[in-house]
XYZ file of C-alpha atoms in Angstrom:
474
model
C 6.169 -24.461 -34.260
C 2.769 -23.465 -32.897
C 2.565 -20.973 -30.627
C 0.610 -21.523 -26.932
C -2.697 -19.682 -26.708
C -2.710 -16.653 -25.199
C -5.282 -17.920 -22.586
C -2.819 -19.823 -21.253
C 0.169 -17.316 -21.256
C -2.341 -15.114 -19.261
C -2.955 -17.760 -16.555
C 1.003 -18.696 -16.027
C 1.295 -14.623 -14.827
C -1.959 -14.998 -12.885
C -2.434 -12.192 -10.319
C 0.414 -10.309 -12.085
C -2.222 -8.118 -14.065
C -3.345 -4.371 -13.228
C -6.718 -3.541 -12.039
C -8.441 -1.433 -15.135
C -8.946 -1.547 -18.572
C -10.291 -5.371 -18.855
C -10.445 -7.379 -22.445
C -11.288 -10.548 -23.335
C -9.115 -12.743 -25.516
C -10.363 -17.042 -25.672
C -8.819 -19.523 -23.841
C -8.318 -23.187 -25.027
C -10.547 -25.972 -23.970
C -10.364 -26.495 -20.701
C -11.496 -29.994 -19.387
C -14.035 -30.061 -22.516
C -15.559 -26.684 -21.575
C -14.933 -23.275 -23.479
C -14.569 -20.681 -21.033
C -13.024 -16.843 -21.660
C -9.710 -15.716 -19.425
C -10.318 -11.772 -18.374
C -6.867 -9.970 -18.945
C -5.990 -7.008 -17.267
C -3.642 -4.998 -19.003
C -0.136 -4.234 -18.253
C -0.035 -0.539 -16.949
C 3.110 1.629 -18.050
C 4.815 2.700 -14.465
C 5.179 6.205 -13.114
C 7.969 6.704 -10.462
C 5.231 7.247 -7.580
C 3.999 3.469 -8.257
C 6.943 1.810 -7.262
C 6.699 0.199 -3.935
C 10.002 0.179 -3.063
C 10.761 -1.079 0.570
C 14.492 -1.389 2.136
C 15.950 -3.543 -0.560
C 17.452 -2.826 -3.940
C 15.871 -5.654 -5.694
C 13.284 -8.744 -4.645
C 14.590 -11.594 -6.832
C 18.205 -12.900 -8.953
C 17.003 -15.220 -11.383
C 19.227 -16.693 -14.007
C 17.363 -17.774 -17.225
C 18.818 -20.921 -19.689
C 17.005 -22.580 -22.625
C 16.348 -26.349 -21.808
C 15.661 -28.777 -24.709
C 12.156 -29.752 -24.481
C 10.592 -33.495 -24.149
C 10.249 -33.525 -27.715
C 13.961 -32.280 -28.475
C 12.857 -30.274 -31.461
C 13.684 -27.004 -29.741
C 14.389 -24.924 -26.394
C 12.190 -23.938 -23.408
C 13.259 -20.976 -21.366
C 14.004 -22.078 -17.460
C 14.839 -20.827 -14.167
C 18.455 -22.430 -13.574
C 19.652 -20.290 -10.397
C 17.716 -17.774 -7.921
C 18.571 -15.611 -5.340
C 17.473 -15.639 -2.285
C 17.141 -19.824 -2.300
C 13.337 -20.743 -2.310
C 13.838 -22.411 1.743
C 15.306 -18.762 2.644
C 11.623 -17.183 1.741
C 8.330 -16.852 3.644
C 5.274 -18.630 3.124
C 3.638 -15.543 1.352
C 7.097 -15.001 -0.346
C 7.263 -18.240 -1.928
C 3.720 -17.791 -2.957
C 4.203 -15.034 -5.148
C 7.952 -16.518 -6.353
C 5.665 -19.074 -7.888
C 3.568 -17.115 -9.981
C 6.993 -15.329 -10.620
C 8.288 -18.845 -12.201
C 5.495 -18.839 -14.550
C 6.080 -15.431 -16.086
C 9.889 -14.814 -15.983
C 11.204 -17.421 -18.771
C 8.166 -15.574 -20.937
C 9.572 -12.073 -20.856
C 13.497 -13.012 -20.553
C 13.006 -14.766 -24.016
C 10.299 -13.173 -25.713
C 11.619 -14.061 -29.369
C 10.147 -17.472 -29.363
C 11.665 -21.119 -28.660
C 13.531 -21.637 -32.104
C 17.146 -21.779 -30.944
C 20.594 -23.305 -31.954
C 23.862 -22.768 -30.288
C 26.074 -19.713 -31.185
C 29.698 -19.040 -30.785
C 29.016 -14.898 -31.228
C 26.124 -13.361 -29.718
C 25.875 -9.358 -28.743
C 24.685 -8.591 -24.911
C 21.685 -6.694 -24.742
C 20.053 -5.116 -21.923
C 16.084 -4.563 -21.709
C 13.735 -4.654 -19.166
C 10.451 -5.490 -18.605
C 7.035 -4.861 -15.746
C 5.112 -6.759 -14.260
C 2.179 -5.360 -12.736
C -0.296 -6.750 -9.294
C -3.845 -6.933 -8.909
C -3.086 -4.356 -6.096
C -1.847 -2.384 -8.776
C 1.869 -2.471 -7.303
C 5.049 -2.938 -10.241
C 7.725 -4.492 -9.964
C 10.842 -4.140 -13.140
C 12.535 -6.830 -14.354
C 16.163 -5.829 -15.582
C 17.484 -8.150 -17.682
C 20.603 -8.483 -19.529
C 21.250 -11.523 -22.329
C 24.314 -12.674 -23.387
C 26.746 -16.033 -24.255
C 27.855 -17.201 -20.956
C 32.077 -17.926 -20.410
C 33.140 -21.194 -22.455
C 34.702 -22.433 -25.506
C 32.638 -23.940 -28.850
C 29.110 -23.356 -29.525
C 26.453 -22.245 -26.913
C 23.220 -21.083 -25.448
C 22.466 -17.327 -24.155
C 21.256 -16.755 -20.973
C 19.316 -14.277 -18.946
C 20.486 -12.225 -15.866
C 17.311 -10.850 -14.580
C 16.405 -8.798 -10.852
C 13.626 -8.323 -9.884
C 12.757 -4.852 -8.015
C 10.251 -2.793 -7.216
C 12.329 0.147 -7.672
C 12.274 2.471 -11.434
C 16.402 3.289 -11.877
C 17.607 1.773 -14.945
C 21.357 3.089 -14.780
C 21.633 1.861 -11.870
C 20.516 -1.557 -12.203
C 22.486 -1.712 -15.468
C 25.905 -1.182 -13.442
C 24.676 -3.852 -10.959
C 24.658 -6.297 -13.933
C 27.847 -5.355 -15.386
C 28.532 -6.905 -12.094
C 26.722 -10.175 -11.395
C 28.009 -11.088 -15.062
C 31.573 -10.578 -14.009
C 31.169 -12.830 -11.062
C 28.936 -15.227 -12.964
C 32.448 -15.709 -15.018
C 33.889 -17.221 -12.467
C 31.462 -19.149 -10.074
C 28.035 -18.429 -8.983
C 29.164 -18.982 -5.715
C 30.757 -15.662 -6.095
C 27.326 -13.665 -7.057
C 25.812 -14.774 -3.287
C 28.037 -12.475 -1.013
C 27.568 -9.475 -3.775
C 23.811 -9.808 -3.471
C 23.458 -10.640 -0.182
C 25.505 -7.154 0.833
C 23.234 -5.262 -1.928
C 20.237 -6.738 -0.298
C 21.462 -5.183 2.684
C 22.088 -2.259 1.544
C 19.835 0.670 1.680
C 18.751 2.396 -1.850
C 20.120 5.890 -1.771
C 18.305 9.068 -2.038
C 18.425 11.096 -5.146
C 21.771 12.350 -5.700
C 23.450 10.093 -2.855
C 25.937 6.962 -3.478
C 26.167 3.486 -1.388
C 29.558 1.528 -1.113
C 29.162 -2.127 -1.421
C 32.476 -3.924 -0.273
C 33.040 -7.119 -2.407
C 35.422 -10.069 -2.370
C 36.339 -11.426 -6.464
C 38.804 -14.449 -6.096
C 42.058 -13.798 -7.579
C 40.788 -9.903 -7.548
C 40.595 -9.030 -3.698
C 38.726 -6.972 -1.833
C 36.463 -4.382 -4.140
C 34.601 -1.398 -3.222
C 31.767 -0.615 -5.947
C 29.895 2.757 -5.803
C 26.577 2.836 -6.815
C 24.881 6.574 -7.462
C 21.848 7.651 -7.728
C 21.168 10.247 -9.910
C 20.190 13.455 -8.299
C 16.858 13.859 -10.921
C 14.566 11.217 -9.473
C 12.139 12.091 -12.027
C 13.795 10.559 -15.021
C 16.191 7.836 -13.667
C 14.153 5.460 -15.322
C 14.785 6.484 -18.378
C 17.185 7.253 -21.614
C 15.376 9.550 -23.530
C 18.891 9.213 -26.070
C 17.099 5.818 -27.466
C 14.386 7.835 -29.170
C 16.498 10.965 -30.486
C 18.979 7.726 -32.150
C 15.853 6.260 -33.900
C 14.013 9.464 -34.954
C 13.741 12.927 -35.615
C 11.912 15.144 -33.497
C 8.676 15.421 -36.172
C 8.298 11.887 -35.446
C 8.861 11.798 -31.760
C 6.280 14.810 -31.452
C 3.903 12.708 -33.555
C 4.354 9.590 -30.979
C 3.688 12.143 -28.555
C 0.629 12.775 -29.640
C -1.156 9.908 -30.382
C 0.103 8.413 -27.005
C -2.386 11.663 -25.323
C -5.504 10.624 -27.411
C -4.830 7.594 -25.928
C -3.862 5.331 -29.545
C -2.516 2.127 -29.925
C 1.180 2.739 -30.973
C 3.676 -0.407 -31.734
C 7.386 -0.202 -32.041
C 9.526 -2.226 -34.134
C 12.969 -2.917 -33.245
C 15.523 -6.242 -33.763
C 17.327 -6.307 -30.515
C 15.608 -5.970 -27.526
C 17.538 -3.080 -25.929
C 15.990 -0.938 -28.239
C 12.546 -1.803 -27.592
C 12.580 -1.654 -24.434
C 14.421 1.879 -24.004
C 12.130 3.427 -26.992
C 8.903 2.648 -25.094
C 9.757 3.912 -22.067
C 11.450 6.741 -23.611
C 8.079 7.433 -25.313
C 6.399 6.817 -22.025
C 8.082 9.373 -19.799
C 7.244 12.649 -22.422
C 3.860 12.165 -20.654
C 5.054 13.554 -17.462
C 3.532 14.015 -15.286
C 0.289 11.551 -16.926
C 1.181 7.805 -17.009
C 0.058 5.715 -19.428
C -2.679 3.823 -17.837
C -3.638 0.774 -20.528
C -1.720 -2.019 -21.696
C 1.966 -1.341 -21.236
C 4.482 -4.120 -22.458
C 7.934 -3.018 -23.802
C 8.439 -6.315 -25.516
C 5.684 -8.630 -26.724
C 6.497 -12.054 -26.571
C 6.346 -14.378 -29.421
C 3.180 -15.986 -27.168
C 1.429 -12.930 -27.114
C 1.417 -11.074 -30.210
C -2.358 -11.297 -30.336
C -1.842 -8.209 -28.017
C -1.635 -5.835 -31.341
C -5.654 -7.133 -32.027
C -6.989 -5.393 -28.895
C -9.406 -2.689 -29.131
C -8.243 -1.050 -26.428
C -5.165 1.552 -26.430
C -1.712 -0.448 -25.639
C 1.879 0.980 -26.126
C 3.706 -2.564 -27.183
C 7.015 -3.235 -28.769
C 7.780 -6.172 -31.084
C 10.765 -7.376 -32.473
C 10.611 -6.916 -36.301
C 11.397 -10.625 -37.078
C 7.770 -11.019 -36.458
C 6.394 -7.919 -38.427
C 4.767 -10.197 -41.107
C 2.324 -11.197 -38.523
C 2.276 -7.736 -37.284
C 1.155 -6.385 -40.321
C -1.320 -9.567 -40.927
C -3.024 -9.058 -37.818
C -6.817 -7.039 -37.794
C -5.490 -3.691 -36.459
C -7.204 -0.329 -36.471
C -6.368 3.183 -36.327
C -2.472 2.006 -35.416
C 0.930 3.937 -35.262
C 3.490 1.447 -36.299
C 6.911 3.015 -35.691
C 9.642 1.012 -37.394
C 12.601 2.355 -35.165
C 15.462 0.663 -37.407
C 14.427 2.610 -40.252
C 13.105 5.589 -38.504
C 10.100 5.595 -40.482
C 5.824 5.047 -39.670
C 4.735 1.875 -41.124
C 1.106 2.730 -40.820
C -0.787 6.132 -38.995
C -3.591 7.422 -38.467
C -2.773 10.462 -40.156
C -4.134 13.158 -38.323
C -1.086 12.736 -35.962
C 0.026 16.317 -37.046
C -3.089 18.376 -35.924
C -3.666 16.726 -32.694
C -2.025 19.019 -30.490
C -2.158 22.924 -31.308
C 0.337 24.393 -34.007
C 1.899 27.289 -32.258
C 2.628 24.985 -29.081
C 3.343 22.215 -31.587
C 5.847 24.399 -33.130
C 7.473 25.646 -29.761
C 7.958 22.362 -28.720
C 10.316 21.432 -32.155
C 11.788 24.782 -31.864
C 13.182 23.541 -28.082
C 14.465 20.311 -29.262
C 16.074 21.701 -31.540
C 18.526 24.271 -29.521
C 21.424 23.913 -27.786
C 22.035 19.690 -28.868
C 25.685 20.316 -29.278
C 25.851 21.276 -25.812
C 24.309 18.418 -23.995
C 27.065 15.619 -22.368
C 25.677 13.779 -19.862
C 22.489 11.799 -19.830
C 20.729 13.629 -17.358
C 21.324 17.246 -19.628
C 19.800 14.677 -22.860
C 16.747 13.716 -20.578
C 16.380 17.055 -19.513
C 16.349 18.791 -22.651
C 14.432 16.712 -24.360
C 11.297 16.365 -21.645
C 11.150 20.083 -20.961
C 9.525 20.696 -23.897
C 6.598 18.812 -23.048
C 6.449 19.295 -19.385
C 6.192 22.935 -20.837
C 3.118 21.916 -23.026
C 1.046 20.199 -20.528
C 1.693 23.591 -18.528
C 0.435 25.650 -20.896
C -2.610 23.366 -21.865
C -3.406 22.336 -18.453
C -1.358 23.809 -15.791
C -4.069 26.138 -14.285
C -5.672 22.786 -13.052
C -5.211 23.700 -9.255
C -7.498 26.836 -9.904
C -10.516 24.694 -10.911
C -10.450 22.278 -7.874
C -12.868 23.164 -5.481
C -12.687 22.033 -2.086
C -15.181 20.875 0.215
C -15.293 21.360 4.075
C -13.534 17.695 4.365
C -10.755 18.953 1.996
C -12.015 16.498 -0.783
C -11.259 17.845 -3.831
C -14.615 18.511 -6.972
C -13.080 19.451 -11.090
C -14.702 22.023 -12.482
C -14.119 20.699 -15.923
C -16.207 23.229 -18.533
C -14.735 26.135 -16.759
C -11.393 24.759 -17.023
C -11.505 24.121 -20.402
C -13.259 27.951 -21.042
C -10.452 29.276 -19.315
C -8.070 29.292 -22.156
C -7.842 32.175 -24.766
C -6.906 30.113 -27.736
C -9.479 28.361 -29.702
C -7.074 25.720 -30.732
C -5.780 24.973 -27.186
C -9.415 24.969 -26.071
C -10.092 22.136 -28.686
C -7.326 20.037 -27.733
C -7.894 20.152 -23.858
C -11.859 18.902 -24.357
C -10.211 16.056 -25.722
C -7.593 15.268 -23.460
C -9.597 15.945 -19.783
C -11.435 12.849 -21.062
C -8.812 11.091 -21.156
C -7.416 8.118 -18.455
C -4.709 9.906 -18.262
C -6.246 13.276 -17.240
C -9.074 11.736 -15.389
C -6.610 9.607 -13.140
C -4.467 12.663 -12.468
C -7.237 14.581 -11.527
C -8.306 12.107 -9.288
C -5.122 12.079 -7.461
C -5.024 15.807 -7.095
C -8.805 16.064 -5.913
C -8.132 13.364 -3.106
C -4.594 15.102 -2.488
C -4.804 17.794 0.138
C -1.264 18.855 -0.461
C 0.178 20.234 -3.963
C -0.059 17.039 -6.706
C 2.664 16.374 -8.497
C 6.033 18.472 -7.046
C 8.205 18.713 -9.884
C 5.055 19.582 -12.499
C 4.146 22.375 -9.561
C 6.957 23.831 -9.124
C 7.178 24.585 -12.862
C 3.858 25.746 -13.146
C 5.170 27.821 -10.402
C 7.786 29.147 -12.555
C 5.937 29.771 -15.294
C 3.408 31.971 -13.418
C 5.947 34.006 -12.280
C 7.628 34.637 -15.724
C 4.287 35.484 -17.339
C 3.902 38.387 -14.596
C 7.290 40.064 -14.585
C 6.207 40.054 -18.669
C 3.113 42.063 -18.106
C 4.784 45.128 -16.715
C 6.991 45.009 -20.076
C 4.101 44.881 -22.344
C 2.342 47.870 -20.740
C 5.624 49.607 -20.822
C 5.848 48.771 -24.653
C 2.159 50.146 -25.424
């Protein structure tokens, strides 16, 4: 089966492409004329992105494969939405259009080439979708056989939100799929009430009151958990797929910026890997191409020049490994091994902080229960590095009468005593990731980046009540 161009992929998403790093990949002939689509790449979200208004979620769509004209195989399509198209605005139905064209992409990104199955295991992935305003929105998906005897399709549950909480949105499709059991009749009242519903703050719960037939009256809590920071995440995907060496080495090729591919069968993997690997850049985001699973469509994403962070399934490594690709990490996460590196991936980042940072994630594992002790004992580590790389940041922004914000950026880098950490940081402050920080903090007039602050806070403090110690010790 051939594949569609990629020029054309790019135009079904239309305006649902970032603003920065631009490539060019050829388009088919269009009305006898060659012309080149511009793609924006898809930027890797941070929490402060996420434009989330009253609502817990935009958009219900439910995803089926359709045969196509020619009968030969399966097209993904939107079978149910909620709200109903005639309930949206004008501008709403707008962008639930350009919506259409990318959803059935992403909800079945392993291709076309489908029979019907009598066994098939739910999985539960997620993708984003980014605006030309540079505003995100998630799709949380979850694939599975639908309720029915004999041989039969799988089909997509995916919402649409604007809101980073991945837990959370998981429970809510335990949910629609139990309803979707019995009628999808039933799924309206639930997501009309969670529609209503406002999203809690950290650490807070809403109580949704539901109707089931048969069932009664239920009331389902939803939480929030009380570390905003890395609800969007399970940083347990990466610690079941490698050991820390690796994950440190993923970690730094993703701060110089690399192009780094992940290999995984089922799609829950992917997609919790990447944005596993993702979040250890606290409090950077990755700001180039950013898609936790390729589709089959666009695999011509792993040629680009410019950095991406991308996960494929492995069914299509072959043409993985065929395409032109340099200076690559290719992390095959079933095996836990590196299919291809740079391999320099060891020195980038400097050995006694290198070392400190295995040394942490290695303590205390046994110890750790809940998901929120996992996340934060395995990002501390690195929240830890950036401090002692580039926490003194603050000190080198120099303020004008208007409050705007100028990096002093030799200085900066001058100001640390180790050669090694010196070396690393003239690197990094030219990165997007640094520059794009430091752009937020110069503009900022108030302290950039609470969490990060507060531990550089912390930090300081503990390096002074050590001082008096030392001089006592001499």
């Amino acid at each position: 089966m051939d594949r569609p161009g990629v020029g054309r992929v790019f135009r079904l998403l239309g305006p649902w492409m970032p603003r920065r790093s631009r490539w060019t990949v050829p388009a088919e002939e269009t009305r006898g004329e060659s012309r080149k689509e511009t793609l924006e790449n898809i930027r890797e979200p941070s929490l402060s992105s996420y434009t989330g208004g009253p609502h817990f979620f935009e958009y219900l769509f439910v995803v089926s494969l359709k045969r196509t004209h020619s009968g030969d195989d399966y097209e993904p399509t939107i079978t149910y939405q909620f709200p109903k198209r005639e309930n949206l605005l004008r501008g709403q139905q707008e962008e639930e259009e350009r919506l259409h064209g990318a959803i059935p992409l992403f909800c079945f990104p392993d291709g076309n080439e489908w029979a019907p199955l009598t066994d098939y295991p739910r999985e539960t992935f997620s993708f984003v979708l980014t605006n030309v305003d540079g505003t995100r929105k998630i799709g949380y998906c979850r694939r599975l056989l639908p309720a029915g005897p004999g041989p039969r399709l799988p089909i997509v549950y995916c919402i649409i939100s604007c809101i980073g909480c991945f837990g959370l949105f998981s429970k809510i499709l335990d949910e629609v799929e139990k309803r979707h059991q019995i009628s999808m009749a039933v799924i309206y009242p639930f997501m009309q009430g969670l529609r209503e519903s406002a999203f809690p703050a950290p650490g807070k719960t809403v109580t949704l009151k539901s109707f089931i037939p048969d069932s009664g009256t239920e009331f389902i809590s939803l939480t929030r958990p009380l570390d905003s920071r890395l609800e969007h995440v399970d940083l347990r995907s990466l610690l079941g797929c490698l050991n820390h060496e690796q994950i440190l080495h993923i970690f730094a090729s993703a701060v110089l910026e690399r192009r780094i591919i992940f290999l995984a069968e089922d799609l829950s993997t992917l997609s919790q890997c990447i944005h596993a690997a993702a979040a250890l850049l606290y409090p950077f985001s990755w700001a180039h191409t950013y898609i936790p699973v390729v589709p089959e469509s666009l695999l011509a994403t792993v040629c680009s020049p410019t950095p991406f962070m991308v996960g494929v399934q492995k069914r299509f490594i072959q043409e993985v490994l065929d395409s032109p690709m340099e200076e690559v990490l290719l992390v095959d996460l079933c095996e836990g091994t590196f299919l291809k590196s740079v391999g320099d991936e060891g020195d980038v980042l400097p050995p006694k902080l290198q070392n400190d940072i295995l040394s942490s994630l290695a303590q205390g594992n046994s110890d750790l229960k809940t998901l929120e002790q996992v996340n934060e004992h395995v990002s501390g580590p690195f929240v830890q590095f950036f401090i002692r790389t580039v926490g003194h940041y603050a000190s080198y922004l120099k303020r004008g009468p208007d409050g705007q914000g100028s990096f002093q950026e030799r200085p900066f880098c001058k100001a640390l005593p180790s050669k090694t950490s010196r070396r690393f940081v003239k690197k990094f402050v030219k990165t997007q990731l640094f520059s794009l920080f430091i752009q937020e903090a110069e503009k900022s007039r108030t302290s950039h980046a609470g969490y990060f602050r507060q531990k550089i806070t912390e930090y300081e403090e503990q390096k002074k009540q050590k001082k008096p110690k030392e001089k006592t010790v001499k």
